[in-house]
Short mmCIF file of C-alpha atoms in Angstrom, two decimals:
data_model
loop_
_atom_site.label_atom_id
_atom_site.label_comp_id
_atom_site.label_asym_id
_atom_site.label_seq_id
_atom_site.Cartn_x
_atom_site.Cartn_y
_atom_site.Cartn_z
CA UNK S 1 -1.58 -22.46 3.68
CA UNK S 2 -0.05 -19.55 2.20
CA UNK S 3 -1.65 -16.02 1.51
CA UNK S 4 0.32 -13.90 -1.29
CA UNK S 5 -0.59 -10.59 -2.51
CA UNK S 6 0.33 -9.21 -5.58
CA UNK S 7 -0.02 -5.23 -6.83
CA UNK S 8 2.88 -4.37 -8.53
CA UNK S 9 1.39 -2.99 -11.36
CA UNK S 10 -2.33 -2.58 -12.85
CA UNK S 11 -3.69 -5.66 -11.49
CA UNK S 12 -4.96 -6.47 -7.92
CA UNK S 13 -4.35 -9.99 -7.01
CA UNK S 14 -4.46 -12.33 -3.72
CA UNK S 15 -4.38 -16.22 -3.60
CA UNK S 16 -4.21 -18.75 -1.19
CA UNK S 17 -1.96 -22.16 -2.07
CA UNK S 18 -1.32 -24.98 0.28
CA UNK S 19 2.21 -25.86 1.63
CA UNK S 20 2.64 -28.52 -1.39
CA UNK S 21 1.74 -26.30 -4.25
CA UNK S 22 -1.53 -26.92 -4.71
CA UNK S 23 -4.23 -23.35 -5.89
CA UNK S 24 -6.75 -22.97 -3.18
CA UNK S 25 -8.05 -19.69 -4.77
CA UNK S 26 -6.32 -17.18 -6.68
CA UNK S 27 -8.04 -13.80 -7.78
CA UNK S 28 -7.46 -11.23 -10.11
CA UNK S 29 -8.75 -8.07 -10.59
CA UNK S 30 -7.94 -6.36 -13.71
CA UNK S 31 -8.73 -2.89 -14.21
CA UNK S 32 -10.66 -3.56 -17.41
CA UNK S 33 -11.38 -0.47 -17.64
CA UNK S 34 -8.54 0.05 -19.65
CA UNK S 35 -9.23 -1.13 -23.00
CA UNK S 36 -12.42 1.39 -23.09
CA UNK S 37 -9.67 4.53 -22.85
CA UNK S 38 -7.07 2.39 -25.34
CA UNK S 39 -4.63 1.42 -23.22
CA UNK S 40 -5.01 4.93 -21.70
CA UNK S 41 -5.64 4.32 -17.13
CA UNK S 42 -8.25 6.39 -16.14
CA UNK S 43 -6.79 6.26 -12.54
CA UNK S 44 -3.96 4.47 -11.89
CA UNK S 45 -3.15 1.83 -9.59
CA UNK S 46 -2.86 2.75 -6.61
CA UNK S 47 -6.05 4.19 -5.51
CA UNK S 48 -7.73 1.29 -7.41
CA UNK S 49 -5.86 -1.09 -5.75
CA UNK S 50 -6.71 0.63 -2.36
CA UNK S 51 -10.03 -0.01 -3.35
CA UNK S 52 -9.69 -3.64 -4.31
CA UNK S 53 -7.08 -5.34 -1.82
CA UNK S 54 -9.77 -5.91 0.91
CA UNK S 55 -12.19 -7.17 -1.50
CA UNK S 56 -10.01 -9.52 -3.52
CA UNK S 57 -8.33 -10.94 -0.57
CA UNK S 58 -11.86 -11.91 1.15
CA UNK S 59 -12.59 -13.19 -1.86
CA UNK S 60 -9.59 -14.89 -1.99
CA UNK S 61 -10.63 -16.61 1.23
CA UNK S 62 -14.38 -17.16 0.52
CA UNK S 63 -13.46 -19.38 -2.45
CA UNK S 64 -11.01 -21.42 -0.85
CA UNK S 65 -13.79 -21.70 2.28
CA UNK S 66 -10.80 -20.35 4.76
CA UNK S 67 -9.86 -17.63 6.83
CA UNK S 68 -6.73 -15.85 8.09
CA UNK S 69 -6.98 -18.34 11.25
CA UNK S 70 -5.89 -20.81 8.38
CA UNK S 71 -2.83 -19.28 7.15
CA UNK S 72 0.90 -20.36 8.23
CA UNK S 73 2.92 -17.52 5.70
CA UNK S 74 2.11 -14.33 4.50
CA UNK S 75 3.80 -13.37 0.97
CA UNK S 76 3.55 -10.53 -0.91
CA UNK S 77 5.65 -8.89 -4.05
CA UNK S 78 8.30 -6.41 -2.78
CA UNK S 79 9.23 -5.08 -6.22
CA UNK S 80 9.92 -4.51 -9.31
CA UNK S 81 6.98 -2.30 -10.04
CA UNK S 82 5.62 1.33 -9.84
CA UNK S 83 6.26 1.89 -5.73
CA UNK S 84 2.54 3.45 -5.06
CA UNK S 85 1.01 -0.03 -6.30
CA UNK S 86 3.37 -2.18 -4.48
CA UNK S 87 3.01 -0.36 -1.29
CA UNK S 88 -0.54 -1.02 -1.28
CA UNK S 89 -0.75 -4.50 -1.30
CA UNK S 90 3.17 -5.09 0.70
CA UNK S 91 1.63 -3.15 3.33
CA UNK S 92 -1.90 -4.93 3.54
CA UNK S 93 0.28 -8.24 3.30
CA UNK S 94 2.27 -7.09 6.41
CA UNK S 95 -0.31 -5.65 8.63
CA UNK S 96 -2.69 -9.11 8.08
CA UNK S 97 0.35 -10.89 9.20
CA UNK S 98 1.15 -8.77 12.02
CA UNK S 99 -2.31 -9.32 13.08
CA UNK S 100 -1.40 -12.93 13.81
CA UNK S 101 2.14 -12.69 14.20
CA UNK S 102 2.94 -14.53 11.22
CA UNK S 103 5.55 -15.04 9.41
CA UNK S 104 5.78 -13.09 6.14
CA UNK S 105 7.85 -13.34 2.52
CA UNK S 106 8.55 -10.89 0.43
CA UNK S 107 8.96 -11.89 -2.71
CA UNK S 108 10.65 -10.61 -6.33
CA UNK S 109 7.55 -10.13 -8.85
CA UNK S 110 10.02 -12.20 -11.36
CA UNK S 111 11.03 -14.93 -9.31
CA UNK S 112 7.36 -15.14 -8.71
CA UNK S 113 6.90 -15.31 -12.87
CA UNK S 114 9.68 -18.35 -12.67
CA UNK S 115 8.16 -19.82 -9.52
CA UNK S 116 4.39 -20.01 -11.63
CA UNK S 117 5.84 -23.32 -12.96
CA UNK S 118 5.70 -25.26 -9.48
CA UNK S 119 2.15 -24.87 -8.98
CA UNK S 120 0.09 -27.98 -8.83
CA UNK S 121 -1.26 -29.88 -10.88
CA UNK S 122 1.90 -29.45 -13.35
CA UNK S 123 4.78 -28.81 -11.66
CA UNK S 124 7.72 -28.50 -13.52
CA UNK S 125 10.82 -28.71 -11.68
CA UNK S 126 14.15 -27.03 -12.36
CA UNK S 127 16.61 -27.32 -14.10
CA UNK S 128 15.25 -25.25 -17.03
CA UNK S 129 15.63 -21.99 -18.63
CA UNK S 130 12.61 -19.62 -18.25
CA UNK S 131 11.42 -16.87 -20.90
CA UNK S 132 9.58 -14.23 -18.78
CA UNK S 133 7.60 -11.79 -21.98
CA UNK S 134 5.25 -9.10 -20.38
CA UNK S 135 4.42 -5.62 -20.60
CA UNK S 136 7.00 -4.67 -18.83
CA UNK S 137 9.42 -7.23 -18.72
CA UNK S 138 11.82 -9.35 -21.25
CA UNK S 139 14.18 -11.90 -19.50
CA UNK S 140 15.76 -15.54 -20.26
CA UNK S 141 16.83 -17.09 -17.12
CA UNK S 142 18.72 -20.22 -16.20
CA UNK S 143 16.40 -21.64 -13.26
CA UNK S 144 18.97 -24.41 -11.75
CA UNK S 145 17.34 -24.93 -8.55
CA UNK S 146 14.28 -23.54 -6.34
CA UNK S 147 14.80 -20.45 -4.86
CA UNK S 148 18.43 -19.65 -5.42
CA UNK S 149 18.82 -16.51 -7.47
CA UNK S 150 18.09 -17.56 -11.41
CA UNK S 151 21.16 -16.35 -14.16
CA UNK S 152 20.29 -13.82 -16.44
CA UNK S 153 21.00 -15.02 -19.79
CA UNK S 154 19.19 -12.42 -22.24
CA UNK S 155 17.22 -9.33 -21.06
CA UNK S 156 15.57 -6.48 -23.08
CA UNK S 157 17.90 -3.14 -23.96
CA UNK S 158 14.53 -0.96 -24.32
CA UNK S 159 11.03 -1.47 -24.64
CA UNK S 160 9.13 -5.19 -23.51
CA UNK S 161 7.83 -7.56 -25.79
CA UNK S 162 4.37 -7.19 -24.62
CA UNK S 163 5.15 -3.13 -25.01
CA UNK S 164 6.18 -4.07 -28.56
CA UNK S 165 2.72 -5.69 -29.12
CA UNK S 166 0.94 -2.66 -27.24
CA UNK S 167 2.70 -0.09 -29.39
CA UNK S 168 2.45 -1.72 -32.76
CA UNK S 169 -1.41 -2.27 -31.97
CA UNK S 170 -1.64 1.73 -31.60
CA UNK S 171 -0.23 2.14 -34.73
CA UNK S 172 -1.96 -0.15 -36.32
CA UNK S 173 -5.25 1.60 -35.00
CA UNK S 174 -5.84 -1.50 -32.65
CA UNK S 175 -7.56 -1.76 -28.82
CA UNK S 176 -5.41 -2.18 -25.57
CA UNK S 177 -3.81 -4.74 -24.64
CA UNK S 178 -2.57 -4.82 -28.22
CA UNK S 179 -1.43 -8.58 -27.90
CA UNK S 180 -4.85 -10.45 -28.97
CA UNK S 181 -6.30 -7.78 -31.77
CA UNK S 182 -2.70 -7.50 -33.16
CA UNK S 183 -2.37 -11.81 -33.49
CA UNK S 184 -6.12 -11.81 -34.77
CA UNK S 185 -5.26 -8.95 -37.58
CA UNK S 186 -2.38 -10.87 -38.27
CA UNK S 187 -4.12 -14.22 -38.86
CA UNK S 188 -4.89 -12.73 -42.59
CA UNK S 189 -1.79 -11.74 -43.53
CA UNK S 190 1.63 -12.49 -44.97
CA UNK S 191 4.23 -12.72 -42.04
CA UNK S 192 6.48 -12.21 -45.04
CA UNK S 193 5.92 -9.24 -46.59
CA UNK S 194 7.84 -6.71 -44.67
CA UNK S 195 10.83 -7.59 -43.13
CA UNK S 196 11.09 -5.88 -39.56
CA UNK S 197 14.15 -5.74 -37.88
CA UNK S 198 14.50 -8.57 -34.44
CA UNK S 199 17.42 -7.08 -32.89
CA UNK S 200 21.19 -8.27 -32.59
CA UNK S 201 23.11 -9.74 -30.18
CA UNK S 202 22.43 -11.72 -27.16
CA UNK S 203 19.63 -9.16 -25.25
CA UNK S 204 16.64 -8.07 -26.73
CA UNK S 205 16.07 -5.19 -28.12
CA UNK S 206 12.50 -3.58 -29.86
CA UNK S 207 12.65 0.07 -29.94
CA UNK S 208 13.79 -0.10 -34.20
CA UNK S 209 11.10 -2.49 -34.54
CA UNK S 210 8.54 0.18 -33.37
CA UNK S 211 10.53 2.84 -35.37
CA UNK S 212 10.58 0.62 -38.55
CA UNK S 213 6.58 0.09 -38.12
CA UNK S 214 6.18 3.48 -37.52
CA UNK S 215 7.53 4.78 -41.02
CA UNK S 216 5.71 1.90 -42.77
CA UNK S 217 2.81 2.81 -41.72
CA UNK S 218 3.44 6.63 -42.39
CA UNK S 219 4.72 5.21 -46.12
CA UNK S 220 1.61 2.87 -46.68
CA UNK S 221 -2.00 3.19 -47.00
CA UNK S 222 -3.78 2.23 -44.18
CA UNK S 223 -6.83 2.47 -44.92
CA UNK S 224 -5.75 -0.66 -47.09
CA UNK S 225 -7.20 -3.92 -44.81
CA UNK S 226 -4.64 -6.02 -46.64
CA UNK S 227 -1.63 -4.23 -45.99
CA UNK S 228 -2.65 -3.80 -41.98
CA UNK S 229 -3.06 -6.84 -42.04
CA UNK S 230 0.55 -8.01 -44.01
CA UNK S 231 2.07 -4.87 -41.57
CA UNK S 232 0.18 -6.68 -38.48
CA UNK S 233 1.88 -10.18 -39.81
CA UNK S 234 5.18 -9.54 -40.14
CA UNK S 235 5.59 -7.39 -36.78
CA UNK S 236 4.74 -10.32 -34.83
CA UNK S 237 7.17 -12.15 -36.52
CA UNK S 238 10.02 -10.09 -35.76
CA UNK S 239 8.50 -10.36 -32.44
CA UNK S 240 7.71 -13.74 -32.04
CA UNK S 241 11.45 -14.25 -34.00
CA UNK S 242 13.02 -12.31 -31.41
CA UNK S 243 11.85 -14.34 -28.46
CA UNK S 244 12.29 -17.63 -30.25
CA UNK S 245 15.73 -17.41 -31.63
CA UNK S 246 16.97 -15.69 -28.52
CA UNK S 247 15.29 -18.38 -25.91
CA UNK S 248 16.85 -21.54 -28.49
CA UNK S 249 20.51 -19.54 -27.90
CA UNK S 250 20.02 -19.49 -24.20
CA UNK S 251 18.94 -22.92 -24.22
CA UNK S 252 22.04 -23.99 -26.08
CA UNK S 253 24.18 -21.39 -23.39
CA UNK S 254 22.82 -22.94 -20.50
CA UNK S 255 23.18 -26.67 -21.74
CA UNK S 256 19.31 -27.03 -21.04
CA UNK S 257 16.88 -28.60 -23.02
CA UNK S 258 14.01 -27.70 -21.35
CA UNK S 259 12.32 -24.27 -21.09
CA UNK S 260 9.33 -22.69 -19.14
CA UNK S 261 7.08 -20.06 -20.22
CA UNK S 262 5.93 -16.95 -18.36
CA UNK S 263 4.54 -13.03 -18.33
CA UNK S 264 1.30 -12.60 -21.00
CA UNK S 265 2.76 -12.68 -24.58
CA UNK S 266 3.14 -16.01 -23.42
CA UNK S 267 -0.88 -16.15 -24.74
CA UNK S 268 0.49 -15.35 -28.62
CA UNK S 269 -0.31 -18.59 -30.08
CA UNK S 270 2.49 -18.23 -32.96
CA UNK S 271 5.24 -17.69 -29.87
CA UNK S 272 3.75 -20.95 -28.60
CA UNK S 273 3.94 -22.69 -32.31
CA UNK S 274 7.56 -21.76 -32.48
CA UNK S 275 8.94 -22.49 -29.22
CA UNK S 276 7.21 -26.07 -29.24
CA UNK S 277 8.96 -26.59 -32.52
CA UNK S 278 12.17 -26.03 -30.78
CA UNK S 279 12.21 -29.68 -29.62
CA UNK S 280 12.94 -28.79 -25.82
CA UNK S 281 10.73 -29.92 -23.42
CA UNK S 282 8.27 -26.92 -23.08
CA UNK S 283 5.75 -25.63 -20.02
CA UNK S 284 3.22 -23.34 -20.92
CA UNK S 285 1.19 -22.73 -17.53
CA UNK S 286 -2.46 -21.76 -18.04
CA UNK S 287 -2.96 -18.03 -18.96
CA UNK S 288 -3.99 -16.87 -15.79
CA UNK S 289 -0.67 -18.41 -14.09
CA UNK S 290 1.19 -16.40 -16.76
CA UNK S 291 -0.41 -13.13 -16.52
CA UNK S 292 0.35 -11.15 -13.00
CA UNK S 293 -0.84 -13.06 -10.41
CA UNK S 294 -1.23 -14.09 -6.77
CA UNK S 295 -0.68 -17.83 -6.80
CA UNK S 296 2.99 -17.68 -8.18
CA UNK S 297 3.68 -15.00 -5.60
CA UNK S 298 2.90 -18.00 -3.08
CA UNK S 299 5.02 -20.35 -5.28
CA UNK S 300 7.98 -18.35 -4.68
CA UNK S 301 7.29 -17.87 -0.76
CA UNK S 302 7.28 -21.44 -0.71
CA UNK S 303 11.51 -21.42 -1.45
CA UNK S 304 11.94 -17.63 -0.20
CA UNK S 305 13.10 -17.01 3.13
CA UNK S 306 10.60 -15.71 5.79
CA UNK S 307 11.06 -13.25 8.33
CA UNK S 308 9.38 -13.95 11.65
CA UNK S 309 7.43 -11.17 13.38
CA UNK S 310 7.88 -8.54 13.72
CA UNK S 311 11.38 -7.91 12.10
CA UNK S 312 9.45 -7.46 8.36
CA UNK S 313 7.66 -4.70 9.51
CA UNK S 314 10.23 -1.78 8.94
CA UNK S 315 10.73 -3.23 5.25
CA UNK S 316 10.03 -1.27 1.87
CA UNK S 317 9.34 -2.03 -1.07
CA UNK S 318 11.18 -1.65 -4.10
CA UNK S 319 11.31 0.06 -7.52
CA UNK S 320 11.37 -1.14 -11.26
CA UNK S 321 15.58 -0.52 -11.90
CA UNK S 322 16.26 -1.26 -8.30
CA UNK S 323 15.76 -4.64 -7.72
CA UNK S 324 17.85 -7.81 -7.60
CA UNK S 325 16.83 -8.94 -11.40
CA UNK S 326 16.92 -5.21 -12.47
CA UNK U 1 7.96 29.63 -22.65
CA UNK U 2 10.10 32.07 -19.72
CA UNK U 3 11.60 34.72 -21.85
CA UNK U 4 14.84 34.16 -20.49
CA UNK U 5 14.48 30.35 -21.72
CA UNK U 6 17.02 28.99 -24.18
CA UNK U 7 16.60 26.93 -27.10
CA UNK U 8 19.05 25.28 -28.72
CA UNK U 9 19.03 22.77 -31.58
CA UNK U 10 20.74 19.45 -32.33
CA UNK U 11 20.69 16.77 -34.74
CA UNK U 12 21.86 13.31 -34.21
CA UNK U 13 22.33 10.82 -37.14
CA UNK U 14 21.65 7.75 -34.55
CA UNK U 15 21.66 6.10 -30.97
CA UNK U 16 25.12 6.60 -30.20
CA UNK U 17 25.16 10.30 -30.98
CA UNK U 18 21.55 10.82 -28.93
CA UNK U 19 23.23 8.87 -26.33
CA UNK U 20 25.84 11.15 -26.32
CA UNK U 21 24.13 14.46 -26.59
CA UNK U 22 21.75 13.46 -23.50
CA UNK U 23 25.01 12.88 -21.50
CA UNK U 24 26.57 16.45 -22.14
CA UNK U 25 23.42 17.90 -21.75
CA UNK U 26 23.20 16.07 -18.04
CA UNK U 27 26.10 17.98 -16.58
CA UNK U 28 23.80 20.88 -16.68
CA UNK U 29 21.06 18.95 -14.41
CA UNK U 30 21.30 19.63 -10.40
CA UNK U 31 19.64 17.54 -7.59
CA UNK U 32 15.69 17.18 -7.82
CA UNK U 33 15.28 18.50 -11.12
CA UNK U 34 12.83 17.45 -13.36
CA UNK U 35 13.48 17.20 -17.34
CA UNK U 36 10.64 16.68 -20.11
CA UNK U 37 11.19 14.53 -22.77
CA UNK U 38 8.39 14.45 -25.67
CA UNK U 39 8.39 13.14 -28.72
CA UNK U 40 6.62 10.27 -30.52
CA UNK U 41 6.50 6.49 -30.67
CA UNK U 42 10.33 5.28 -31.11
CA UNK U 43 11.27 9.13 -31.55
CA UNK U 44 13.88 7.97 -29.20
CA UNK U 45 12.90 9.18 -25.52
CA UNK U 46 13.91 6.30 -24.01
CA UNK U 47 17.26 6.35 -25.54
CA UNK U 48 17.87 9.91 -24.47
CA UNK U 49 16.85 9.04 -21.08
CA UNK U 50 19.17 6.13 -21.14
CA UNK U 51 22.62 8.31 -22.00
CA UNK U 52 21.26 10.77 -19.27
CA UNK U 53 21.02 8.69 -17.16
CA UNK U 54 24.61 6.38 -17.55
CA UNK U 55 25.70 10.16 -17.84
CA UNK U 56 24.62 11.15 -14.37
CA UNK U 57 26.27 7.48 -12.43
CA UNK U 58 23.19 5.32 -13.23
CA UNK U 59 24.30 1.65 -13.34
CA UNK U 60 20.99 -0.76 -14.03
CA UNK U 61 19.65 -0.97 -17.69
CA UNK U 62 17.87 1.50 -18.65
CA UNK U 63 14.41 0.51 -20.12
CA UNK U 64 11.26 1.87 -21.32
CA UNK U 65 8.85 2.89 -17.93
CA UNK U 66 5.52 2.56 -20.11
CA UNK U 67 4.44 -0.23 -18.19
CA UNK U 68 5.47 0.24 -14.91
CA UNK U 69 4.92 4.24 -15.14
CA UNK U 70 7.85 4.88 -13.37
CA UNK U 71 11.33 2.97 -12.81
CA UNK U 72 14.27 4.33 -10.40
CA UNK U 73 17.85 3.57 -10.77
CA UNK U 74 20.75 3.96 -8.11
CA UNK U 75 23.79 5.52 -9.37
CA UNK U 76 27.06 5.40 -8.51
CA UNK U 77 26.59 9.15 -6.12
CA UNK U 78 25.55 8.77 -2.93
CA UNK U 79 22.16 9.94 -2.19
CA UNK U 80 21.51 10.55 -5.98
CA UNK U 81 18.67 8.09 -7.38
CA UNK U 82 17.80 9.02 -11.17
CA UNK U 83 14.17 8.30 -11.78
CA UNK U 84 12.42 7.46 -15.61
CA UNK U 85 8.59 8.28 -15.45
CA UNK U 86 6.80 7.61 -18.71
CA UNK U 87 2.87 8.84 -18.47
CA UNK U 88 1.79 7.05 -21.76
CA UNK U 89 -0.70 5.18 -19.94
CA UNK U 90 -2.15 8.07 -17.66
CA UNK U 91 -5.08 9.79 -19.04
CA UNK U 92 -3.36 13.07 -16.69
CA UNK U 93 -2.38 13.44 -13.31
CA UNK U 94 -6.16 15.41 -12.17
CA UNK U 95 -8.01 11.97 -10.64
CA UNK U 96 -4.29 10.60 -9.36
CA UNK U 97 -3.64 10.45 -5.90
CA UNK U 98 -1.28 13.34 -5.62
CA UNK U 99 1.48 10.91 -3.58
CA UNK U 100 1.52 8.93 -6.17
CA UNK U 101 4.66 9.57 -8.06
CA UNK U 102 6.20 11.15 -4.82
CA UNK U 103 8.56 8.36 -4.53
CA UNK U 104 9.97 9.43 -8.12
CA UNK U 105 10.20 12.90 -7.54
CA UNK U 106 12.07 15.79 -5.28
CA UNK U 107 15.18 15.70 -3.36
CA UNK U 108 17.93 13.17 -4.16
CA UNK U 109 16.38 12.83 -7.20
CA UNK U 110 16.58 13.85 -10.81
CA UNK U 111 13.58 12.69 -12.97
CA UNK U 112 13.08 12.68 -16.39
CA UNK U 113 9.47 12.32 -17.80
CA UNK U 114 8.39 10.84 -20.98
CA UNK U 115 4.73 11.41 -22.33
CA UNK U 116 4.63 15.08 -20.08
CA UNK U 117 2.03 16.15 -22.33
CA UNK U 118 -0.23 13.52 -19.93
CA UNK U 119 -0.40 15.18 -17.19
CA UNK U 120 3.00 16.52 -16.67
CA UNK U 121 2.81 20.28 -16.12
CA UNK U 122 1.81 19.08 -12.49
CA UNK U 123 4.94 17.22 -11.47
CA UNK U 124 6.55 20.94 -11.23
CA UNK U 125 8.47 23.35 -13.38
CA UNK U 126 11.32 21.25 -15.28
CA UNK U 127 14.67 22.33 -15.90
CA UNK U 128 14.68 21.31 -19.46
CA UNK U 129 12.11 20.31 -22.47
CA UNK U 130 13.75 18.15 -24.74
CA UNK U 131 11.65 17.50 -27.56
CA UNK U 132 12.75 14.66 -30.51
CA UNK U 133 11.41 14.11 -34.03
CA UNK U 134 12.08 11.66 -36.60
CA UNK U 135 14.68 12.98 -39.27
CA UNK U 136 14.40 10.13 -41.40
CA UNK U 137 15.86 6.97 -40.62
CA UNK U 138 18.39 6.89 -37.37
CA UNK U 139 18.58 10.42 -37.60
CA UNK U 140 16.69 12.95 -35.34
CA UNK U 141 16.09 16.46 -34.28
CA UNK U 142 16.27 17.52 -31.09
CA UNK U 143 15.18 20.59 -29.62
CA UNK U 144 16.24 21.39 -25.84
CA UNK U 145 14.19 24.40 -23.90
CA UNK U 146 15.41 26.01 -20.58
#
């Protein structure tokens, strides 16, 4: 079985997976604490995730009933992300497979997002094209086979879609993560009443969007629920338009006709509305599989070269900008 | 404020012209400097940071750090990395380990930080304080310090 170990960002995450793609355990710990400051960190990632690797990878072990005697590879996620995180969990990763001369993956926290959709019991097998929406990242990719490096078709110019969602929910005097309160205050009103710019051309772009909500909201009343709400409503469409329009092109680029999901806006339930209506043949992995996570770190070290002991131990990890998908 | 600091005023009337201003304004910038950028939601920090940064020999795109906290792009200068740290989501740099954005900071390096007001003042003295305000539509004010 594989171990993989994810902290590139807020979240502290290990998993174990069997050779054939099957989830043996996969655990998350998200640093809740968030939403109480508003999308504010109290204490960021690293020192959290000093605290948490040890714990979430024996629990990682405890509820797959295994220990490191029963691992074969040793992944973790190399980069993108903010380098303090990373180095955490890379160099846990590393020194548990140095302990038993393992072998050891590093792994691309986006091919990991593409990988998600080999997992068992769904695998979905390439070739498709794969929409990766976070908070901190906006790609199409044409996925033609496993583990060779994926085509960028579209990527984001500025800010992420799941940024978008954060960003409009703080203006809209919404919690963090902004995703969920933003598609609930939407639900009562008219995606039609203001119409929000969705960017031009073949990348993505959302930093007008913001600006455009921004002097609506300085124009409006908002003490108004009904115009929140309309504001709330027609920001995820230019959102949710965005994404759709964009991953329909890339489809039609690619000559593909089927399309996998990834990253957390993949949660926003009018994203997955649209895209099904698209006619392609869609995967949407469960929510946990789309939000960071161990278990599609694992996917990917399935296809990644390894490096035997104990050549991996002299390697870094890389930054957000730097990497191969950058 | 230094009394010997400098402020100057600009305005743009849209990306390009931001763009442009951050890139003149970069050929004042020297290795492992630090420049503030403030300013509010879609005031255009990112976008100032992003003609900086082509500016200075940066070749990935240049996005917005909120997420991450902190990206790093390689530019076309040996030893030169131009780094993009955004402390929106920091409550302040106090409780942080103090190594943490170490890898974004110092020699080989020129940083430029969006959100300073979090925290900031303890990433060091920066060069320049670039501060951007809404001027109606595309068009913004911009007010460089130092």
């Amino acid at each position: 079985m594989i171990l993989a170990v994810e902290t590139s960002c807020d979240d502290t995450c290990a998993a174990l997976v069997s050779a054939d793609g099957a989830i043996l355990a996969n655990v998350i710990s998200s640093q809740e604490a968030h939403a109480r400051f508003g999308g504010v960190v109290p204490e960021v990632a690293a020192r959290s995730h000093l605290e948490l690797i040890d714990p979430v990878i024996d629990e990682a072990f405890a509820r797959a009933g295994a220990s490191l005697q029963d691992v074969e590879l040793v992944a973790a996620t190399r980069g993108p992300g903010l380098v303090g995180a990373l180095l955490v969990g890379f160099a846990a990763a590393k020194a548990l497979a140095a302990a038993r001369r393992l072998p050891f993956a590093p792994v691309d926290h986006l091919a990991g997002h593409v990988a998600a959709a080999y997992l068992k019991p769904t695998p979905f097998e390439p070739p498709f094209v794969a929409l990766i929406a976070s908070g901190g990242h906006t790609l199409l990719l044409a996925v033609r086979e496993r583990g060779a490096a994926p085509e960028v078709l579209a990527r984001t110019l500025d800010d992420a879609a799941g940024e978008a969602f954060d960003k409009g929910a703080r203006m809209l005097g919404l919690g963090y993560p902004g995703g969920a309160p933003l598609e609930r205050l939407a639900r009562a009103g008219d995606p039609y009443a203001f119409n929000f710019p969705s960017g031009r051309g073949e990348d993505f772009s959302f930093a007008g969007l913001k600006t455009a909500l921004l002097y609506r909201t300085r124009d409006l009343d908002m003490g108004d629920e009904q115009v929140r709400a309309d504001l709330a409503a027609s920001y995820q469409r230019a959102i949710v338009d965005a994404l759709v329009r964009r991953a329909e092109r890339a489809l039609e680029r690619a000559g593909l006709s089927r399309l996998a999901l990834g990253g957390g806006v993949a949660a926003n339930g009018p994203l997955r509305e649209r895209l099904a209506a698209l006619g392609a043949e869609l995967f949407l992995p469960a929510l946990a599989l789309c939000t960071d996570n161990a278990a599609m770190i694992a996917a990917a070290a399935l296809d990644a070269p390894a490096l035997a002991y104990p050549d991996y131990l002299s390697l870094d990890v890389y930054a957000t900008g730097e990497g191969p998908l950058r | 404020m230094a009394p010997t600091e400098q402020l100057r005023r600009f305005e743009t009337d849209g990306v390009t012209a931001t763009e442009q201003l951050a890139a003149a304004l970069a050929t004042e910038l020297a290795d492992g400097e630090i420049v503030f950028v403030s300013g509010e939601l879609g005031a255009g920090k990112t976008t100032f940071i992003r003609g900086a940064a082509r500016a200075l020999g940066a070749t990935a795109a240049v996005t917005s750090p909120t997420f991450a906290i902190g990206h790093r792009y390689p530019t076309r200068l040996e030893g030169l990395i131009v780094c993009h740290l955004d402390l929106y989501r920091l409550d302040g740099l106090d409780s942080e380990d103090p190594e943490l954005l170490a890898p974004y900071l110092g020699p080989g390096r020129i940083t430029f930080v969006e959100w300073p007001e979090h925290g900031g003042e303890g990433l060091g003295e920066p060069r320049l304080r670039v501060e951007l305000r809404h001027s109606g539509g595309d068009r913004r004010a911009i007010e460089v310090r130092g």
